[in-house]
Amino acid sequence: MRVPLEPARGTRDILPPLSEYYQQITTKFSEVAELYGYRLAIIPTIEHFEIYEAKSGPGISKSMYVFQDKAGRTICLRPEFTASLVRAYLKHLTAWPKPVKLYYYGQVFRYEEPQLGRYREFYQVGAEYIGEPRAFADIELFQLIRDFYRTVGLSGYAFRVNDISIARGLLSRWGVPEEVQDDVLHMVDKGETGRALEVVRGYAGPEASLLESLLEVRAESPSELRAEVERLGLPQELLSTGVSRLLEIFEALLSLGLRAYVDFRLVRGLAYYTGTIFEVSVPGFNLSIGGGGRYDTLSRILGGAEVPAVGFSLGVERTLIALESEKVLESLAKPRPRTMLISLVRDLAFVDRVATRMRERGVVVDVRYSQKRRLSDLVGQASRAGYDYVAIVGEAELGEGKVTVKCLKTGTQRTVDADALGDPGALC
RNA sequence: GCUCCGGUAGCUCAGCGUGGCAGAGCGCGGGGCUGUGGACCCCGAGGUCCCGGGUUCAAGUCCCGGCCGGAGCCCCA
């Protein structure tokens, strides 16, 4: 049997140096999330399809990996983290003191046509803030995202923000059933506002123009947003709930030093969101690099007690694309100093002693035994391959318990006692 | 699931129109050079030309199907 060497469609082998950038993203995200008091959740890659069916309807299966296992269960590869985390919360964590703050990283799977920044297997990092209905939870997530981006060096991003409860509130007032609301919002998301409004007119009559005006609002500042909603004459109940929360969050974003604008056309698909929703965008890349929102009813959809929650996820591949376009990708993974230790003698114990002393100082040591190849080949190779130092152990050094260390950047070279050897950089 | 473009050495690609010996640069290995640098010179290895089928005396080249990638639909939790 001949095996195909290409990875399966939409998947990739992630190898150095790309793999190191992935590792930096997850490591740095973990550090920032933990500094905010989030704790790591590791959840299964496979799930019962039912939890996604419950959340999004059976039609979701066409964009997922779904299959029967050997016992006939309907299993899927997770297409996201949030539903699984809420499932795990309902199973294990409902008795924990609120809020429950969790973060995660890992791969997710979607059966779609691959393109740049869109893969069938891709990686996300994210966090969920469970058990807090007030806006400061939403705001903390923005702070966390800001600190993460600062840590990895991303700067040119902006938040597109909405509160989906405002449009849904209008639709509910007009008696539009939830399933129809989903359809209408889906059309808005696709840019088919004309068709969406036609459907709404069937319920609301001429009042539907209020939704039309709302969808045209794009506010760059809280005062602009305040003026716009005042002009529209939204119902008081929406002003005191969704609109006031959106204003609070908008003001918070700006005072945190973040770029943000409110866009009522933002819907974020057929999701379970009930309040704040947002996406992160960068110039010159038409896919969002992350997004999230408030989902106060998801736990009930999954059959548990209702618990307010808000969360986000960031796409690792898309973050890397953004870093690349800002020309800061290479600075993400700072390489450790690397030494090529060339041994011209067969004395494992001595070579091990020398290598161990350097490794204890965090220096990468790559041991080569020179046999047929001449020393000049290996020194040249070390230089071409980007090593920082060459350490040479030959007959002369071995006899005196010494090692010769050469700094390839400066060309300086010293022979020192093997046991006194520390960071070779100190010798340059 | 649909449309268009592409796939030739490890990498970047030429060759394909008009069928006729598988190529270049870089990289890799060896030597020039017995324990010290990226240059230079010489030599070398490395290919089922994405896979399968068809047309033909002859296919990397033309035709059909598939696989993988890119661009765009659909979708994007």
Coordinates of C-alpha atoms (C1' of nucleotides) in Angstrom, one line a residue:
Chain A
M1 CA 0.0 0.0 0.0
R2 CA 1.3 3.4 -0.9
V3 CA 0.6 6.1 1.7
P4 CA -0.1 9.6 0.7
L5 CA 2.5 11.9 2.2
E6 CA 0.3 15.0 2.0
P7 CA -1.6 15.7 5.2
A8 CA -5.4 15.3 4.9
R9 CA -7.2 18.1 3.2
G10 CA -7.3 21.3 5.3
T11 CA -4.7 20.0 7.8
R12 CA -1.1 20.9 8.1
D13 CA 2.2 19.5 9.5
I14 CA 3.3 22.3 11.8
L15 CA 7.1 22.2 12.0
P16 CA 9.9 24.5 13.1
P17 CA 9.9 27.4 13.1
L18 CA 6.1 27.6 12.8
S19 CA 5.6 25.1 15.6
E20 CA 7.6 27.4 17.9
Y21 CA 5.3 30.3 17.1
Y22 CA 2.3 28.2 18.0
Q23 CA 4.0 27.2 21.2
Q24 CA 4.7 30.9 22.0
I25 CA 1.1 31.8 21.4
T26 CA -0.3 29.2 23.7
T27 CA 2.4 29.7 26.4
K28 CA 1.9 33.5 26.4
F29 CA -1.9 33.2 26.4
S30 CA -1.7 30.8 29.3
E31 CA 0.5 33.1 31.3
V32 CA -1.7 36.1 30.8
A33 CA -4.9 34.1 31.5
E34 CA -3.5 32.7 34.7
L35 CA -2.4 36.2 35.9
Y36 CA -6.1 37.1 35.6
G37 CA -7.1 34.1 37.7
Y38 CA -8.3 31.8 34.9
R39 CA -7.5 28.1 35.3
L40 CA -6.8 25.6 32.6
A41 CA -9.5 23.3 31.3
I42 CA -8.5 20.4 29.2
I43 CA -11.5 18.9 27.5
P44 CA -12.0 16.1 25.0
T45 CA -11.4 16.6 21.4
I46 CA -14.4 14.4 20.6
E47 CA -17.9 15.1 21.9
H48 CA -21.4 13.8 21.5
F49 CA -22.8 15.5 18.5
E50 CA -26.0 16.2 20.5
I51 CA -24.5 19.2 22.3
Y52 CA -23.9 21.0 19.0
E53 CA -27.2 19.8 17.6
A54 CA -29.0 21.2 20.6
K55 CA -27.1 24.5 20.3
S56 CA -27.2 25.0 16.5
G57 CA -29.7 22.6 15.0
P58 CA -29.1 19.5 12.9
G59 CA -28.0 21.5 9.8
I60 CA -24.7 22.2 11.6
S61 CA -23.5 18.7 10.8
K62 CA -22.6 19.6 7.3
S63 CA -19.8 21.9 8.5
M64 CA -18.6 19.5 11.1
Y65 CA -16.7 16.2 11.4
V66 CA -19.5 13.8 12.6
F67 CA -19.4 10.1 12.6
Q68 CA -20.7 6.9 14.2
D69 CA -18.3 5.2 16.6
K70 CA -18.1 1.4 16.9
A71 CA -20.9 1.3 19.4
G72 CA -23.1 3.4 17.1
R73 CA -22.8 6.7 19.1
T74 CA -22.9 9.9 17.1
I75 CA -19.6 11.5 17.8
C76 CA -18.1 14.7 16.5
L77 CA -14.7 16.5 16.6
R78 CA -15.2 19.7 18.6
P79 CA -15.9 22.6 16.3
E80 CA -15.3 25.1 19.2
F81 CA -14.7 25.1 22.9
T82 CA -17.5 27.0 24.5
A83 CA -20.2 24.4 24.4
S84 CA -17.9 21.7 25.7
L85 CA -16.7 23.9 28.5
V86 CA -20.3 24.6 29.5
R87 CA -21.0 20.9 29.4
A88 CA -18.0 20.2 31.6
Y89 CA -19.1 23.0 33.9
L90 CA -22.6 21.5 34.2
K91 CA -21.2 18.1 34.9
H92 CA -18.5 19.0 37.4
L93 CA -18.3 22.6 38.5
T94 CA -21.8 23.9 39.4
A95 CA -20.9 23.7 43.1
W96 CA -17.8 25.8 42.7
P97 CA -18.0 29.4 44.0
K98 CA -18.8 31.8 41.3
P99 CA -17.4 33.0 39.1
V100 CA -15.8 30.1 37.5
K101 CA -13.0 31.3 35.3
L102 CA -11.5 28.9 32.8
Y103 CA -9.1 29.2 29.9
Y104 CA -8.2 26.7 27.2
Y105 CA -6.1 26.1 24.1
G106 CA -6.2 23.4 21.5
Q107 CA -7.4 22.4 18.1
V108 CA -10.9 22.5 16.7
F109 CA -12.3 21.0 13.5
R110 CA -14.6 22.3 10.9
Y111 CA -15.5 20.7 7.6
E112 CA -15.0 23.6 5.3
E113 CA -13.1 24.5 2.1
P114 CA -9.6 25.4 3.2
Q115 CA -8.0 28.7 2.3
L116 CA -5.5 31.0 3.9
G117 CA -6.4 31.4 7.5
R118 CA -9.1 28.7 7.2
Y119 CA -8.2 25.1 7.9
R120 CA -10.2 22.0 8.7
E121 CA -8.1 21.6 11.8
F122 CA -7.0 24.8 13.5
Y123 CA -6.0 26.1 16.9
Q124 CA -7.7 28.4 19.3
V125 CA -7.0 29.9 22.6
G126 CA -9.8 31.3 24.7
A127 CA -11.4 31.9 28.1
E128 CA -14.8 31.7 29.7
Y129 CA -16.1 33.7 32.6
I130 CA -19.0 31.7 34.1
G131 CA -21.5 32.9 36.7
E132 CA -21.4 36.7 36.5
P133 CA -24.2 38.6 34.7
R134 CA -22.7 42.1 35.1
A135 CA -20.7 43.9 32.4
F136 CA -17.4 43.9 34.4
A137 CA -17.0 40.3 33.4
D138 CA -17.3 41.2 29.7
I139 CA -14.9 44.0 30.3
E140 CA -12.3 41.8 32.0
L141 CA -12.2 39.6 28.9
F142 CA -11.3 42.6 26.8
Q143 CA -8.5 43.5 29.2
L144 CA -7.2 39.9 29.0
I145 CA -7.2 40.1 25.2
R146 CA -5.4 43.4 25.3
D147 CA -2.7 42.1 27.6
F148 CA -2.3 38.9 25.5
Y149 CA -1.9 40.9 22.3
R150 CA 0.5 43.3 24.0
T151 CA 2.6 40.2 25.1
V152 CA 2.8 38.7 21.6
G153 CA 3.4 42.1 20.0
L154 CA 0.2 42.7 18.1
S155 CA -0.9 46.3 18.0
G156 CA -3.1 47.2 14.9
Y157 CA -6.3 45.5 16.0
A158 CA -9.8 46.8 16.7
F159 CA -12.9 45.6 18.3
R160 CA -16.2 45.5 16.5
V161 CA -18.9 45.4 19.1
N162 CA -22.7 44.9 19.4
D163 CA -25.3 43.7 21.9
I164 CA -27.5 41.2 20.2
S165 CA -30.2 41.6 22.8
I166 CA -31.1 44.9 21.3
A167 CA -32.1 43.6 17.9
R168 CA -33.6 40.5 19.5
G169 CA -35.5 42.6 21.9
L170 CA -37.1 44.5 19.1
L171 CA -38.0 41.4 17.2
S172 CA -39.5 39.8 20.4
R173 CA -41.7 42.9 21.0
W174 CA -43.1 42.5 17.5
G175 CA -43.8 38.8 18.2
V176 CA -41.2 37.4 15.9
P177 CA -40.6 33.7 17.0
E178 CA -37.1 32.8 18.0
E179 CA -36.4 30.5 15.1
V180 CA -37.5 33.3 12.7
Q181 CA -35.3 35.7 14.6
D182 CA -32.4 33.4 13.9
D183 CA -33.2 33.4 10.2
V184 CA -33.5 37.2 10.2
L185 CA -30.3 37.8 12.0
H186 CA -28.6 35.3 9.7
M187 CA -29.7 37.3 6.7
V188 CA -28.4 40.5 8.4
D189 CA -25.1 38.7 8.9
K190 CA -24.9 37.9 5.2
G191 CA -25.6 41.4 4.3
E192 CA -29.1 40.6 3.0
T193 CA -30.8 43.3 5.2
G194 CA -33.5 43.9 2.5
R195 CA -34.7 40.3 2.7
A196 CA -34.5 40.3 6.5
L197 CA -36.6 43.5 6.8
E198 CA -39.2 42.0 4.4
V199 CA -39.6 39.1 6.9
V200 CA -39.8 41.4 9.8
R201 CA -42.5 43.6 8.1
G202 CA -44.7 40.5 8.1
Y203 CA -44.8 40.8 11.9
A204 CA -44.1 44.4 12.7
G205 CA -45.6 46.2 9.7
P206 CA -44.2 49.7 9.2
E207 CA -42.6 49.6 12.6
A208 CA -39.9 47.4 11.0
S209 CA -38.2 50.6 9.8
L210 CA -37.0 51.0 13.3
L211 CA -34.9 47.9 12.9
E212 CA -33.7 49.1 9.5
S213 CA -32.5 52.4 11.0
L214 CA -30.9 50.5 13.9
L215 CA -28.9 48.3 11.5
E216 CA -27.5 51.4 9.9
V217 CA -25.9 52.6 13.0
R218 CA -22.1 52.5 13.3
A219 CA -20.8 54.6 16.2
E220 CA -17.2 55.5 16.7
S221 CA -17.8 56.9 20.2
P222 CA -20.2 56.5 23.1
S223 CA -21.6 60.0 22.7
E224 CA -22.3 59.2 19.0
L225 CA -24.0 56.0 20.0
R226 CA -26.0 57.8 22.7
A227 CA -27.2 60.3 20.1
E228 CA -28.0 57.7 17.5
V229 CA -30.2 55.6 19.8
E230 CA -31.9 58.7 21.1
R231 CA -32.7 59.7 17.5
L232 CA -34.1 56.3 16.8
G233 CA -36.5 56.3 19.8
L234 CA -35.8 52.8 20.9
P235 CA -38.2 51.4 23.6
Q236 CA -37.3 52.3 27.2
E237 CA -36.9 48.6 28.2
L238 CA -34.1 48.2 25.6
L239 CA -32.5 51.5 26.6
S240 CA -32.3 50.4 30.2
T241 CA -30.9 47.0 29.4
G242 CA -29.0 46.2 26.2
V243 CA -28.2 49.7 25.2
S244 CA -27.0 50.8 28.6
R245 CA -24.8 47.8 28.9
L246 CA -23.4 48.3 25.4
L247 CA -22.6 51.9 26.3
E248 CA -20.9 50.9 29.5
I249 CA -18.8 48.4 27.6
F250 CA -18.0 50.8 24.9
E251 CA -16.8 53.5 27.4
A252 CA -14.8 50.9 29.2
L253 CA -13.1 49.7 26.0
L254 CA -12.0 53.3 25.2
S255 CA -10.8 54.0 28.7
L256 CA -8.7 50.8 28.5
G257 CA -7.0 52.3 25.5
L258 CA -8.5 50.0 22.9
R259 CA -9.7 50.8 19.4
A260 CA -13.4 49.9 19.2
Y261 CA -16.6 50.8 17.4
V262 CA -20.2 49.7 17.6
D263 CA -21.8 48.1 14.6
F264 CA -25.4 46.9 14.9
R265 CA -24.9 44.7 11.8
L266 CA -22.6 42.4 13.7
V267 CA -24.4 39.2 14.4
R268 CA -21.8 36.4 14.7
G269 CA -23.7 33.6 13.0
L270 CA -26.4 31.5 14.4
A271 CA -24.9 31.4 17.8
Y272 CA -26.3 31.2 21.3
Y273 CA -25.3 34.8 22.2
T274 CA -27.7 36.7 24.3
G275 CA -25.9 40.0 25.0
T276 CA -22.5 41.5 24.2
I277 CA -20.9 40.2 21.0
F278 CA -17.6 41.2 19.4
E279 CA -15.1 40.4 16.9
V280 CA -11.4 41.4 16.6
S281 CA -10.2 42.6 13.2
V282 CA -6.9 43.8 11.8
P283 CA -6.4 45.9 8.7
G284 CA -5.9 44.1 5.4
F285 CA -7.3 40.8 6.5
N286 CA -11.0 40.3 6.0
L287 CA -11.4 37.4 8.4
S288 CA -11.8 38.2 12.1
I289 CA -8.9 37.0 14.2
G290 CA -11.1 36.4 17.2
G291 CA -14.4 36.9 18.8
G292 CA -16.8 36.1 21.6
G293 CA -19.8 37.2 23.5
R294 CA -22.3 36.7 26.3
Y295 CA -24.3 33.5 26.3
D296 CA -26.6 33.6 29.4
T297 CA -28.9 30.8 28.2
L298 CA -26.5 28.2 26.7
S299 CA -26.4 26.1 29.9
R300 CA -30.2 25.8 29.8
I301 CA -30.0 24.8 26.1
L302 CA -27.7 22.0 27.2
G303 CA -30.2 20.9 29.8
G304 CA -28.7 22.5 32.9
A305 CA -29.6 25.3 35.3
E306 CA -29.2 28.7 33.7
V307 CA -26.0 30.5 34.5
P308 CA -24.8 33.8 33.0
A309 CA -21.5 33.6 31.2
V310 CA -19.3 35.3 28.7
G311 CA -16.3 34.2 26.8
F312 CA -14.1 34.5 23.7
S313 CA -11.8 32.6 21.5
L314 CA -8.9 33.7 19.4
G315 CA -7.7 31.9 16.3
V316 CA -4.0 31.0 16.5
E317 CA -3.4 30.8 12.8
R318 CA -5.1 34.1 12.2
T319 CA -3.2 35.8 15.0
L320 CA 0.0 34.6 13.4
I321 CA -1.1 36.0 10.0
A322 CA -1.7 39.3 11.7
L323 CA 1.7 39.2 13.4
E324 CA 3.3 38.4 10.1
S325 CA 1.6 41.3 8.4
E326 CA 2.8 43.6 11.2
K327 CA 6.3 42.2 10.7
V328 CA 6.7 41.1 14.3
L329 CA 6.3 37.4 13.9
E330 CA 9.9 36.6 14.1
S331 CA 10.4 38.4 17.3
L332 CA 7.7 36.1 18.9
A333 CA 10.0 33.2 19.4
K334 CA 13.3 34.4 20.8
P335 CA 15.8 31.6 20.3
R336 CA 18.0 30.4 23.1
P337 CA 21.8 30.7 22.6
R338 CA 22.9 27.5 20.8
T339 CA 26.2 25.8 21.1
M340 CA 27.7 23.1 18.9
L341 CA 29.9 21.0 21.1
I342 CA 32.4 19.2 18.8
S343 CA 34.2 16.3 20.4
L344 CA 37.3 15.0 18.7
V345 CA 37.7 12.3 21.3
R346 CA 35.5 9.4 22.5
D347 CA 35.1 10.2 26.1
L348 CA 31.4 10.2 26.9
A349 CA 31.8 11.1 30.6
F350 CA 33.9 14.2 29.9
V351 CA 31.7 15.4 27.0
D352 CA 28.6 14.8 29.2
R353 CA 30.2 16.8 32.0
V354 CA 30.9 19.8 29.7
A355 CA 27.4 19.6 28.0
T356 CA 25.6 19.3 31.3
R357 CA 27.3 22.4 32.7
M358 CA 26.1 24.5 29.8
R359 CA 22.6 23.0 29.7
E360 CA 22.2 23.8 33.4
R361 CA 22.6 27.5 32.4
G362 CA 19.9 27.2 29.8
V363 CA 22.2 27.0 26.8
V364 CA 21.3 24.6 24.0
V365 CA 24.1 22.1 23.4
D366 CA 24.2 20.0 20.3
V367 CA 26.9 17.4 20.6
R368 CA 28.8 16.2 17.4
Y369 CA 31.5 13.7 17.3
S370 CA 34.0 14.4 14.6
Q371 CA 35.3 11.3 12.9
K372 CA 35.9 11.5 9.3
R373 CA 34.8 15.1 9.0
R374 CA 37.3 17.7 9.7
L375 CA 36.8 20.3 12.4
S376 CA 36.6 23.1 9.8
D377 CA 33.6 21.5 8.3
L378 CA 31.8 21.4 11.6
V379 CA 32.8 24.9 12.5
G380 CA 31.6 26.1 9.1
Q381 CA 28.4 24.2 9.5
A382 CA 27.8 25.7 13.0
S383 CA 28.3 29.2 11.6
R384 CA 26.0 28.7 8.6
A385 CA 23.4 27.0 10.7
G386 CA 23.2 30.0 13.1
Y387 CA 24.8 28.5 16.2
D388 CA 26.1 31.1 18.7
Y389 CA 29.1 29.2 20.1
V390 CA 31.3 26.3 19.2
A391 CA 32.8 24.3 22.1
I392 CA 35.7 22.0 21.2
V393 CA 36.9 19.0 23.2
G394 CA 40.0 17.4 21.7
E395 CA 43.0 15.5 23.0
A396 CA 44.7 18.7 24.2
E397 CA 41.6 19.8 26.2
L398 CA 40.7 16.4 27.5
G399 CA 44.2 15.9 29.0
E400 CA 43.9 19.1 31.0
G401 CA 40.2 18.9 31.8
K402 CA 39.5 21.9 29.7
V403 CA 37.3 23.0 26.8
T404 CA 37.8 25.5 24.1
V405 CA 34.9 27.9 23.5
K406 CA 34.6 30.0 20.4
C407 CA 32.1 32.8 20.0
L408 CA 31.0 32.7 16.3
K409 CA 29.7 36.3 16.4
T410 CA 32.9 37.9 17.5
G411 CA 35.5 35.2 16.6
T412 CA 37.0 35.3 20.1
Q413 CA 38.0 32.1 21.6
R414 CA 39.2 30.9 25.0
T415 CA 40.2 27.6 26.6
V416 CA 38.8 27.3 30.2
D417 CA 38.4 24.6 32.8
A418 CA 35.5 22.4 32.0
D419 CA 34.1 22.7 35.6
A420 CA 34.3 26.5 35.5
L421 CA 32.3 26.7 32.4
G422 CA 29.0 28.6 32.6
D423 CA 27.3 30.7 30.0
P424 CA 29.7 30.7 27.1
G425 CA 28.5 34.3 26.3
A426 CA 30.6 35.5 29.3
L427 CA 33.7 34.4 27.4
C428 CA 33.0 36.5 24.3
Chain B
rG1 C1' -20.9 21.0 -2.0
rC2 C1' -19.7 24.8 -6.5
rU3 C1' -16.3 27.9 -9.9
rC4 C1' -11.4 29.4 -11.5
rC5 C1' -5.9 28.9 -11.2
rG6 C1' -1.9 25.8 -9.8
rG7 C1' 1.2 21.0 -8.4
rU8 C1' 8.4 19.3 -12.0
rA9 C1' 14.9 17.8 -6.9
rG10 C1' 14.8 19.6 0.2
rC11 C1' 13.3 25.1 -1.4
rU12 C1' 12.1 28.7 -5.4
rC13 C1' 11.0 27.7 -10.2
rA14 C1' 12.0 27.0 -16.0
rG15 C1' 10.5 23.3 -19.6
rC16 C1' 4.2 22.3 -21.5
rG17 C1' 1.9 26.7 -26.5
rU18 C1' 4.0 23.4 -31.4
rG19 C1' 4.5 15.6 -27.7
rG20 C1' 10.9 13.5 -29.1
rC21 C1' 17.3 12.0 -23.6
rA22 C1' 14.7 15.5 -16.7
rG23 C1' 16.8 21.1 -16.1
rA24 C1' 18.7 25.9 -13.4
rG25 C1' 19.7 28.6 -8.9
rC26 C1' 19.9 28.0 -3.8
rG27 C1' 20.4 24.2 -0.2
rC28 C1' 22.6 19.3 1.0
rG29 C1' 27.1 15.7 0.9
rG30 C1' 32.4 14.8 -0.5
rG31 C1' 37.2 17.0 -2.0
rG32 C1' 40.7 21.2 -2.6
rC33 C1' 42.3 22.1 3.5
rU34 C1' 45.5 16.1 9.2
rG35 C1' 42.5 21.1 15.2
rU36 C1' 38.9 26.2 13.6
rG37 C1' 34.1 30.3 9.6
rG38 C1' 30.0 31.7 5.9
rA39 C1' 34.1 33.0 0.0
rC40 C1' 36.0 30.4 -4.2
rC41 C1' 37.0 26.0 -7.3
rC42 C1' 36.0 20.8 -8.5
rC43 C1' 33.0 16.5 -7.8
rG44 C1' 28.5 14.1 -6.1
rA45 C1' 23.9 12.6 -4.3
rG46 C1' 18.9 13.7 -4.7
rG47 C1' 13.0 12.8 -9.3
rU48 C1' 7.2 7.0 -9.7
rC49 C1' 7.6 15.4 -13.4
rC50 C1' 0.9 14.8 -7.4
rC51 C1' -2.0 9.9 -8.3
rG52 C1' -4.7 6.8 -11.8
rG53 C1' -6.6 6.1 -16.6
rG54 C1' -6.8 7.5 -21.9
rU55 C1' -4.8 9.2 -26.9
rU56 C1' 0.0 8.3 -29.4
rC57 C1' 5.5 4.9 -32.4
rA58 C1' 6.5 8.3 -28.3
rA59 C1' 3.3 12.1 -22.7
rG60 C1' 6.4 16.4 -17.6
rU61 C1' 3.8 18.4 -22.2
rC62 C1' -2.6 16.6 -25.0
rC63 C1' -7.6 14.5 -22.9
rC64 C1' -10.6 12.4 -18.6
rG65 C1' -11.1 11.4 -13.3
rG66 C1' -9.2 11.9 -8.5
rC67 C1' -5.8 14.0 -4.6
rC68 C1' -3.4 18.4 -2.4
rG69 C1' -2.8 23.9 -2.4
rG70 C1' -4.3 29.0 -3.6
rA71 C1' -8.3 32.6 -5.0
rG72 C1' -13.6 33.2 -4.9
rC73 C1' -18.8 31.2 -3.7
rC74 C1' -21.7 28.6 0.4
rC75 C1' -20.4 29.0 5.3
rC76 C1' -17.7 31.1 9.2
rA77 C1' -20.2 28.9 16.2

